[in-house]
mmCIF file of C-alpha atoms in Angstrom:
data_model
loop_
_atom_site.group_PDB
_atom_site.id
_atom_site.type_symbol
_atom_site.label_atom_id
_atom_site.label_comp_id
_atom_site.label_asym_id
_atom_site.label_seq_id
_atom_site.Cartn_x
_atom_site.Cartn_y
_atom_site.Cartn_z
ATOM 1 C CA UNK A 1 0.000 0.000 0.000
ATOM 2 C CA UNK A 2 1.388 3.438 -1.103
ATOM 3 C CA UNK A 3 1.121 5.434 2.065
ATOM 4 C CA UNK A 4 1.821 9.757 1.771
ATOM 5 C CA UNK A 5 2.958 11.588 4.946
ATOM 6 C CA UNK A 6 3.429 14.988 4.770
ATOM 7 C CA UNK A 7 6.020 17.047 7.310
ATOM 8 C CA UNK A 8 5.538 20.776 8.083
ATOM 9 C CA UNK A 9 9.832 21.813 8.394
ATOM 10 C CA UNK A 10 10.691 25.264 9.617
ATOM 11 C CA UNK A 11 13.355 26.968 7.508
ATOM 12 C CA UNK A 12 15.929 28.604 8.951
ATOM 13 C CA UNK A 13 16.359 31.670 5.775
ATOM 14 C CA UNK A 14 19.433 33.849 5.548
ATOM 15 C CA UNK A 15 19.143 37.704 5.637
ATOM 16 C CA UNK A 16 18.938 38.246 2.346
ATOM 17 C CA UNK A 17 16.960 35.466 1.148
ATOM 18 C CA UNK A 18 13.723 36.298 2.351
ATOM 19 C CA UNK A 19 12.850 38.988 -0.419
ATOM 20 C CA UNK A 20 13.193 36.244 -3.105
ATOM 21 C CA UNK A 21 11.255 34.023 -1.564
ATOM 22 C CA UNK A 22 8.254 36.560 -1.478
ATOM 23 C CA UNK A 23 8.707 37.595 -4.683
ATOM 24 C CA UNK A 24 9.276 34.044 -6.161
ATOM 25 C CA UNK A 25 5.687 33.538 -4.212
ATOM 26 C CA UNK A 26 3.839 37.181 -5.502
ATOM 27 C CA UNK A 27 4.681 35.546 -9.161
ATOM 28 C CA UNK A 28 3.808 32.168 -8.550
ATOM 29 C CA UNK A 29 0.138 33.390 -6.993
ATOM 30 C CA UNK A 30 0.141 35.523 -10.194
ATOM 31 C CA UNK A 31 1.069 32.472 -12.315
ATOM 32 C CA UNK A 32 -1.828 30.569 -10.368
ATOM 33 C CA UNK A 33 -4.186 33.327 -11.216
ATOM 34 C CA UNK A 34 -3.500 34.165 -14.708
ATOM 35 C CA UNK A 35 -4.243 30.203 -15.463
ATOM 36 C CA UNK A 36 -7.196 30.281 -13.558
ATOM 37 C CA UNK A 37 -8.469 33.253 -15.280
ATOM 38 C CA UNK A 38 -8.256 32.047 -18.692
ATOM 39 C CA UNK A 39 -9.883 28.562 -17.615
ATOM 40 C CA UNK A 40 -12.833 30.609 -16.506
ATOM 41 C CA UNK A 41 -13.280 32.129 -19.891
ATOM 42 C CA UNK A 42 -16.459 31.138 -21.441
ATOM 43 C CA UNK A 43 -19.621 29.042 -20.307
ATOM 44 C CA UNK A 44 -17.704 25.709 -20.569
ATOM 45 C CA UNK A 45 -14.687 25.624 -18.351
ATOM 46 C CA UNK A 46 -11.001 24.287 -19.545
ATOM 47 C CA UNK A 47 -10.310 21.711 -17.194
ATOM 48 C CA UNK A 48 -7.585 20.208 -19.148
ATOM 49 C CA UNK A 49 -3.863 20.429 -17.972
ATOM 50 C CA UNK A 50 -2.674 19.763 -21.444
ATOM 51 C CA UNK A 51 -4.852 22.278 -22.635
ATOM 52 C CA UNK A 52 -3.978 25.264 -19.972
ATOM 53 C CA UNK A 53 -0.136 24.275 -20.680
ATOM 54 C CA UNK A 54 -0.825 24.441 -24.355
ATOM 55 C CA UNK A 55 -2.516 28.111 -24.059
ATOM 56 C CA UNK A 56 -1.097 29.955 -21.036
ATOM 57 C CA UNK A 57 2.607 28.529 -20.677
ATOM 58 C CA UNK A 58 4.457 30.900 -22.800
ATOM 59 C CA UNK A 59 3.009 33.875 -21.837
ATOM 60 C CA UNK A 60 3.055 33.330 -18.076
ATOM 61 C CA UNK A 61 6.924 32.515 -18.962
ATOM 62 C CA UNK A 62 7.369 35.887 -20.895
ATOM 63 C CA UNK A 63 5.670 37.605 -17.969
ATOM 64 C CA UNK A 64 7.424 35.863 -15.079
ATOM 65 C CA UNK A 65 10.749 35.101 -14.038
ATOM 66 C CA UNK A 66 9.457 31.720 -12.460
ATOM 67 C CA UNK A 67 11.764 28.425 -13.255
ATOM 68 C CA UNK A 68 9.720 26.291 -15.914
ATOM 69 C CA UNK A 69 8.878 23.777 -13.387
ATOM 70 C CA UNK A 70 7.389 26.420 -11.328
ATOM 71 C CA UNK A 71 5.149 27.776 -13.904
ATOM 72 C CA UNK A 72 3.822 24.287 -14.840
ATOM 73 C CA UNK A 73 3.543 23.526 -11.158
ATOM 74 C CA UNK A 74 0.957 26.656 -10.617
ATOM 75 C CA UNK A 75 -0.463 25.409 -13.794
ATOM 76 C CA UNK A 76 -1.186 22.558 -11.944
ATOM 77 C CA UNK A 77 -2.764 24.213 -9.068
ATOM 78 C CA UNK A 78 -5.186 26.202 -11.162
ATOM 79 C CA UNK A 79 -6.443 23.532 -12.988
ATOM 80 C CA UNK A 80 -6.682 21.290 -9.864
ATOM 81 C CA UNK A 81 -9.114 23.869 -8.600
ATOM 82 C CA UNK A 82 -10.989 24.574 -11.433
ATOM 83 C CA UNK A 83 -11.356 20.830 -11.859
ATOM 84 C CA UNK A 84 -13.177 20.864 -8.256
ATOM 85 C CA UNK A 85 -15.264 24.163 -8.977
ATOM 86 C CA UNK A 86 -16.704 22.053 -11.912
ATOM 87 C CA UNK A 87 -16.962 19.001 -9.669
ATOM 88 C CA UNK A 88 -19.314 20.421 -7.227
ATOM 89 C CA UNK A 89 -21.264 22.131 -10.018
ATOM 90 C CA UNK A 90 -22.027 18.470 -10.909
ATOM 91 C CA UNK A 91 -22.973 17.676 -7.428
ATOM 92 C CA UNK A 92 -25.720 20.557 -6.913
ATOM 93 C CA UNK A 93 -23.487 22.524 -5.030
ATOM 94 C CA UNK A 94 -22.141 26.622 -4.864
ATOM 95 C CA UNK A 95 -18.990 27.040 -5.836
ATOM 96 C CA UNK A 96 -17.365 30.430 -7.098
ATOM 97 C CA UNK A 97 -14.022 31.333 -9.105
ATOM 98 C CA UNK A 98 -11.390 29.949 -7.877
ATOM 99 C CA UNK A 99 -8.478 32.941 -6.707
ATOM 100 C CA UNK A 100 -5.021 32.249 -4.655
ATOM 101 C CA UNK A 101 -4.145 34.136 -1.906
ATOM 102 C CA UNK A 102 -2.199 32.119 0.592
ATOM 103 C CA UNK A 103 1.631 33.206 0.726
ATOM 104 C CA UNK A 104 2.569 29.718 -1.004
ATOM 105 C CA UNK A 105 4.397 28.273 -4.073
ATOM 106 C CA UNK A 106 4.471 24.258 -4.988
ATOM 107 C CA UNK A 107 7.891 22.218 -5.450
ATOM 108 C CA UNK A 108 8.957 18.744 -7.316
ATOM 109 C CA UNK A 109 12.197 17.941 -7.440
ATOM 110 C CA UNK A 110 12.560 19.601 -10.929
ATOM 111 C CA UNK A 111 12.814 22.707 -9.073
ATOM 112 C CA UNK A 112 13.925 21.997 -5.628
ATOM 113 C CA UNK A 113 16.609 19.223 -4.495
ATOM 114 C CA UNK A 114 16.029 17.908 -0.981
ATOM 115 C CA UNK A 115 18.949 16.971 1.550
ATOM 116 C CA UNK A 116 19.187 15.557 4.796
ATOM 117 C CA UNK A 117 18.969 18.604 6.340
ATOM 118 C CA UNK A 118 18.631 21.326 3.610
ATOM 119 C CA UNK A 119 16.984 22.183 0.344
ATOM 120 C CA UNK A 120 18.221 24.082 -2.691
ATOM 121 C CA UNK A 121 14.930 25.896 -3.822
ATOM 122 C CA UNK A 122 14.324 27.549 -7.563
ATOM 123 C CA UNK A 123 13.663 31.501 -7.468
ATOM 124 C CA UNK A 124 12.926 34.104 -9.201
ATOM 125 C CA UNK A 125 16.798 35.080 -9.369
ATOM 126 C CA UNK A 126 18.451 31.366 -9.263
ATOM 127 C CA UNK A 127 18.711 28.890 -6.467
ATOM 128 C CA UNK A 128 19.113 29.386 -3.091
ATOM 129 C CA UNK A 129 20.104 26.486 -0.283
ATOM 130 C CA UNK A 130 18.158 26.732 3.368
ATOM 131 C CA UNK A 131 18.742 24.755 5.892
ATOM 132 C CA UNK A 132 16.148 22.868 8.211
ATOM 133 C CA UNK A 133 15.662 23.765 11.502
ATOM 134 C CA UNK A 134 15.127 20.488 12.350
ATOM 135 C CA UNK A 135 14.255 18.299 16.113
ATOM 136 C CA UNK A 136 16.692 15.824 17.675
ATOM 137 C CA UNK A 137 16.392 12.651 15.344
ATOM 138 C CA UNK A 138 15.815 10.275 18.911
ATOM 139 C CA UNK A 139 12.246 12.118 19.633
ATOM 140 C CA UNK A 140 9.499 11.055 18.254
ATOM 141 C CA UNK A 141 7.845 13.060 15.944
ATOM 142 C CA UNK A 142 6.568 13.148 12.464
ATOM 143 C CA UNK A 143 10.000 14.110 11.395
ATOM 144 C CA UNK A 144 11.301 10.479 12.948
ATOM 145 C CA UNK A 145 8.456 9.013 11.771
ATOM 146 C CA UNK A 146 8.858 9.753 8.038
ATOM 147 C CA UNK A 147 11.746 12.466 7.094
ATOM 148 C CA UNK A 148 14.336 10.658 8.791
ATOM 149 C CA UNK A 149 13.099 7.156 8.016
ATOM 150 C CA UNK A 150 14.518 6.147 4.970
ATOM 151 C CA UNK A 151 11.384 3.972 3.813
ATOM 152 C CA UNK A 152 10.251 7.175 3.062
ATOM 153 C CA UNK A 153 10.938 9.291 -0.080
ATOM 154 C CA UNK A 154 10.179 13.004 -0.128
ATOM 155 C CA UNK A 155 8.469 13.590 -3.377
ATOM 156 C CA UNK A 156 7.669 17.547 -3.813
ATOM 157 C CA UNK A 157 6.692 20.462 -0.923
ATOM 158 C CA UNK A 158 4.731 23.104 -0.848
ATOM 159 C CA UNK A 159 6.410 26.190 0.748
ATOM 160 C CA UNK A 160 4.666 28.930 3.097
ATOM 161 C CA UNK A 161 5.227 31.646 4.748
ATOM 162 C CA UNK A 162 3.119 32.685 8.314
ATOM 163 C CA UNK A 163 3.567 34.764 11.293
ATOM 164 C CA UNK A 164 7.184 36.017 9.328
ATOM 165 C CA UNK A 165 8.613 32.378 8.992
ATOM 166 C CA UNK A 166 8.852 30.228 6.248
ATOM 167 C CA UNK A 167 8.197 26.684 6.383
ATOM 168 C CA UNK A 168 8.471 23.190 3.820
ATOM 169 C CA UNK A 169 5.524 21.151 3.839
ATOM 170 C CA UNK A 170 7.889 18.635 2.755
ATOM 171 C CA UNK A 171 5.532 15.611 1.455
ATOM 172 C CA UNK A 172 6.717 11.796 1.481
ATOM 173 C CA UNK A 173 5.554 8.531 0.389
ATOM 174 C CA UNK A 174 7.040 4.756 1.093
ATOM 175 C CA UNK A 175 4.963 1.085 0.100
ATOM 176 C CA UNK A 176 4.116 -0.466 3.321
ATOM 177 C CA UNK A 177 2.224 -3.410 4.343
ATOM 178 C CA UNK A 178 -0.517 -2.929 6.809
ATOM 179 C CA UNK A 179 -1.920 -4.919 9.344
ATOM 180 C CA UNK A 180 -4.539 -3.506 10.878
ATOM 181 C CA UNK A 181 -6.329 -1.794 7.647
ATOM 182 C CA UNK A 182 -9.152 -3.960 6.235
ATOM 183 C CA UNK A 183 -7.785 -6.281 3.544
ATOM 184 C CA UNK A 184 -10.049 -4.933 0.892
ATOM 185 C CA UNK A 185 -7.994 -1.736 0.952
ATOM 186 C CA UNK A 186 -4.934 -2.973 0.073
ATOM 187 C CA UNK A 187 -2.989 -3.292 -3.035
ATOM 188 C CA UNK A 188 -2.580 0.131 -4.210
ATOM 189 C CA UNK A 189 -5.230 1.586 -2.124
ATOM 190 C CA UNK A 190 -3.861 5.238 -1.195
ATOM 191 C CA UNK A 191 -4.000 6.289 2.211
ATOM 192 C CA UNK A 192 -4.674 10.061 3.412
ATOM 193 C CA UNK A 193 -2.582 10.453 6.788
ATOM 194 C CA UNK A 194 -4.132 13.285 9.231
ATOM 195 C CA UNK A 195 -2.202 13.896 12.066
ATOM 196 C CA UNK A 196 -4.122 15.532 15.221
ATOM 197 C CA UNK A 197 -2.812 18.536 17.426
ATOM 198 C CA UNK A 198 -3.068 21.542 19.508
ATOM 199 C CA UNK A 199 -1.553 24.214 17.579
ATOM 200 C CA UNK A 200 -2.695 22.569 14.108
ATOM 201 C CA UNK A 201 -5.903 20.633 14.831
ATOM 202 C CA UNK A 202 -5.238 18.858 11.844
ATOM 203 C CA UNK A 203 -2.466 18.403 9.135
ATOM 204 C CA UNK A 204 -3.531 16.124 6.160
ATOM 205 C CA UNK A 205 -0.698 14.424 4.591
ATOM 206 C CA UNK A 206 -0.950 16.633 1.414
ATOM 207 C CA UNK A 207 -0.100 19.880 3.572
ATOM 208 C CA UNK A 208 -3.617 20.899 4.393
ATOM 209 C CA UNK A 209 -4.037 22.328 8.393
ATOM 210 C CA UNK A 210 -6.789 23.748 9.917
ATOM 211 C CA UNK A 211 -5.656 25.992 12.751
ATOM 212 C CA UNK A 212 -6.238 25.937 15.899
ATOM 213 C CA UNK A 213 -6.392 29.598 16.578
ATOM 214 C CA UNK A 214 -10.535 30.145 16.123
ATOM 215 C CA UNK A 215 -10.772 27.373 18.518
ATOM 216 C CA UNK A 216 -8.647 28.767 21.494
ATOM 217 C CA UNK A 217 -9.860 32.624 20.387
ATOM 218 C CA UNK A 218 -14.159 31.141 21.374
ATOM 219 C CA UNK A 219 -12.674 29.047 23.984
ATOM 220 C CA UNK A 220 -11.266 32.185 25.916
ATOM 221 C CA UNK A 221 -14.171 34.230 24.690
ATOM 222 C CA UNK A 222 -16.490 32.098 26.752
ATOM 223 C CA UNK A 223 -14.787 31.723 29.388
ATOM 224 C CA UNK A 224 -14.400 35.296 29.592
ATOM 225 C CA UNK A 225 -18.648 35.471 29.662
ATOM 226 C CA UNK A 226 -19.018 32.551 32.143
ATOM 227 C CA UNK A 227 -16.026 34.279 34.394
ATOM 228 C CA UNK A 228 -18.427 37.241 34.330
ATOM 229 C CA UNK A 229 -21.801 36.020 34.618
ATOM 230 C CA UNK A 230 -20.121 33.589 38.020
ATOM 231 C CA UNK A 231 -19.403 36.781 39.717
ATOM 232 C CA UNK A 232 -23.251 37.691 39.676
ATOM 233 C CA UNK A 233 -24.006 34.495 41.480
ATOM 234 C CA UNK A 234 -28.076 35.214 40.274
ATOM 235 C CA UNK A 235 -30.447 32.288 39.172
ATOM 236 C CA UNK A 236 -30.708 34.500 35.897
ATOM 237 C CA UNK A 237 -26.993 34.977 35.834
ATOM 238 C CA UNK A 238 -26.753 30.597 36.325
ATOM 239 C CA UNK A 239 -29.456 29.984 33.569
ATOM 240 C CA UNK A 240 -27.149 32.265 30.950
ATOM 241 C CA UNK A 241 -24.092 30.271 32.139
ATOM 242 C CA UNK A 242 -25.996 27.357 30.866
ATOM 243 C CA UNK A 243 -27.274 29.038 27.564
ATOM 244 C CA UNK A 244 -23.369 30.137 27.249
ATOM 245 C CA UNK A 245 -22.783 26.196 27.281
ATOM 246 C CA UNK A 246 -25.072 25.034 24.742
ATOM 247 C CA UNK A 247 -23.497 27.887 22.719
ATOM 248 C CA UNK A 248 -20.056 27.135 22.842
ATOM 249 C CA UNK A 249 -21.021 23.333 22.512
ATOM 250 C CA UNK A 250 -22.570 24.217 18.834
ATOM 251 C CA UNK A 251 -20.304 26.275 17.574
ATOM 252 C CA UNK A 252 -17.559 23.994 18.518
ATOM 253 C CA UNK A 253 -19.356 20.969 17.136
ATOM 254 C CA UNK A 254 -19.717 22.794 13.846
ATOM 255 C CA UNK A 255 -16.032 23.756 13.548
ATOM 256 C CA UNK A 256 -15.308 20.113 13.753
ATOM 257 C CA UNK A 257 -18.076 19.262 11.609
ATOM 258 C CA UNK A 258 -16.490 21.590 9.158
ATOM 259 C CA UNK A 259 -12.807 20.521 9.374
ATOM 260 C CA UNK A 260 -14.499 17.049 9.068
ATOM 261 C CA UNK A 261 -15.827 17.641 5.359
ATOM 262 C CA UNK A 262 -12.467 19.351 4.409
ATOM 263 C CA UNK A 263 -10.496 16.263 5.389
ATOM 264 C CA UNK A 264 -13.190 13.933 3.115
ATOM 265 C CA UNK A 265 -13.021 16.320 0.677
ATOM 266 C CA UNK A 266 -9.026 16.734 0.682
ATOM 267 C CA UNK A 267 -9.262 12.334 0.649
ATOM 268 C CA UNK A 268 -11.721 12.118 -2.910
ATOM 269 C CA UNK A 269 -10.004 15.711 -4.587
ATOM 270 C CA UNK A 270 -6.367 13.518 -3.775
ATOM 271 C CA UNK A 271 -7.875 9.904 -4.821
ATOM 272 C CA UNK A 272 -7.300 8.554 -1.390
ATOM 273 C CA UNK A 273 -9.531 5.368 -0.585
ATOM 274 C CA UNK A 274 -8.394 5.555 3.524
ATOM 275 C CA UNK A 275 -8.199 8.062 5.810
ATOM 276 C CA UNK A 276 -5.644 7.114 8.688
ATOM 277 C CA UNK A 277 -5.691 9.131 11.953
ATOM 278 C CA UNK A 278 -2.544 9.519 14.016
ATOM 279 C CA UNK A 279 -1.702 11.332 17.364
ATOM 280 C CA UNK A 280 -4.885 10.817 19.127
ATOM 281 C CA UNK A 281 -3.653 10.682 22.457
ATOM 282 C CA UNK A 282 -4.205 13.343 24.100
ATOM 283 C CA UNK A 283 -6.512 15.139 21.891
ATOM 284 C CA UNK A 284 -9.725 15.554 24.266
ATOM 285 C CA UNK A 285 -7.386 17.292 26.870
ATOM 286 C CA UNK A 286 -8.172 19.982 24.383
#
């Protein structure tokens, strides 16, 4: 069974690299946009890779200084989301343009080459080499588990930058057997690996997280109001302690309901026939 882990990696970037990592971002975004721009053209949609390659490539070179690679790679990620806009159209559902935002840019190893413990990265102005700033190898963590474990092989990242640090979604795959997975699901049956956290209540092996930062920011806010309405000490003040609960109980139930149906959905948009939790100890200390 093909199992894909994916490992968020801090980067540890020299003084004068982070300017060409933003700007070797802004253009990829761009890149990402201009695609998705001319596959919204028209009442039918252009879905097709091959197509969007044929009809945007050159110009997107002319107008970029992104490595080849890098253009084909936001390529990729327009279509990709176009492909998923139509896909829900199909299914009855609302879905809008598609437009990229997030301060991210997609490697393969046609435009990055990964090391033990750095990576040379394609810019807008050459390469540049950052190292990893990377945990003792004895702990165990996901880094352990699949960047130092040499079943593993990292196949591409995804690179992001938040709260004013960069970071390598590095992602990895290795063929192992598995023994507690139902038999049906084996073969070439891929698996979706979604670790479970406090900072990030969830990573998906393909790099997506959902934060945990709306969750602690409600949490405080309600403990703020039931803080307040305890020091009134009325029956009326008790009953809204109450209502309080039963609000913070919904809105937390449809968070996770939410993040739920963005881990299924990550699973069918990535062909993945299992989802495999990890980390759960723990997690209802939350």
């Amino acid at each position: 069974m093909e199992v894909r882990r994916t490992v968020p990696v801090k980067l540890n970037v020299d003084s004068d690299d982070p300017a060409l990592l933003h700007e070797t971002v802004a253009e990829f975004l761009w890149a990402a946009n201009y695609v998705v721009d001319h596959a919204w053209q028209g009442e039918y949609k252009t879905t097709s890779k091959a197509q969007l390659q044929e009809e945007t490539y050159d110009e997107v070179r002319d107008r970029t200084r992104l490595h080849a690679n890098l253009v084909q790679n936001a390529r990729n990620k327009a279509a990709d989301a176009v492909q998923s806009a139509v896909a829900r159209w199909k299914q009855g559902e609302y879905a809008g343009k598609p437009h990229f935002s997030n301060p991210t840019a997609v490697y393969d190893k046609r435009c990055a080459t990964f090391h033990d413990e750095y990576v040379s990265l394609a810019t807008v102005d050459g390469r540049i080499e950052v190292e990893y700033a990377l945990p003792n190898a004895d702990r165990d963590t996901p880094h352990s588990r699949y960047l130092f474990n040499d079943d593993y092989e990292v196949t591409g990242a995804e690179l992001h930058h938040r709260d004013g640090e960069w970071f390598l979604h590095l992602r990895t795959k290795a063929e192992v057997e598995s023994d507690t997975l139902d038999q049906a699901t084996t073969g070439h049956s891929t698996v979706l690996g979604v670790d479970l956290g406090v900072n990030q209540l969830a990573v998906t092996s393909t790099g997506v997280f959902w934060s945990g930062d709306e969750f602690d920011h409600w949490r405080r806010e309600y403990e703020k109001r039931r803080g307040s309405l305890q020091q009134c000490g009325s029956r009326y003040a008790h009953e809204n302690i109450q209502a309080v609960g039963r609000t913070e109980t919904g809105r937390f139930k449809m968070m996770l309901h939410r993040i739920a149906n963005g881990i299924i959905e990550e699973a069918t948009e990535n062909g993945c026939t299992v989802i495999a939790f990890e980390e759960l100890t723990g997690i209802r200390d939350r």
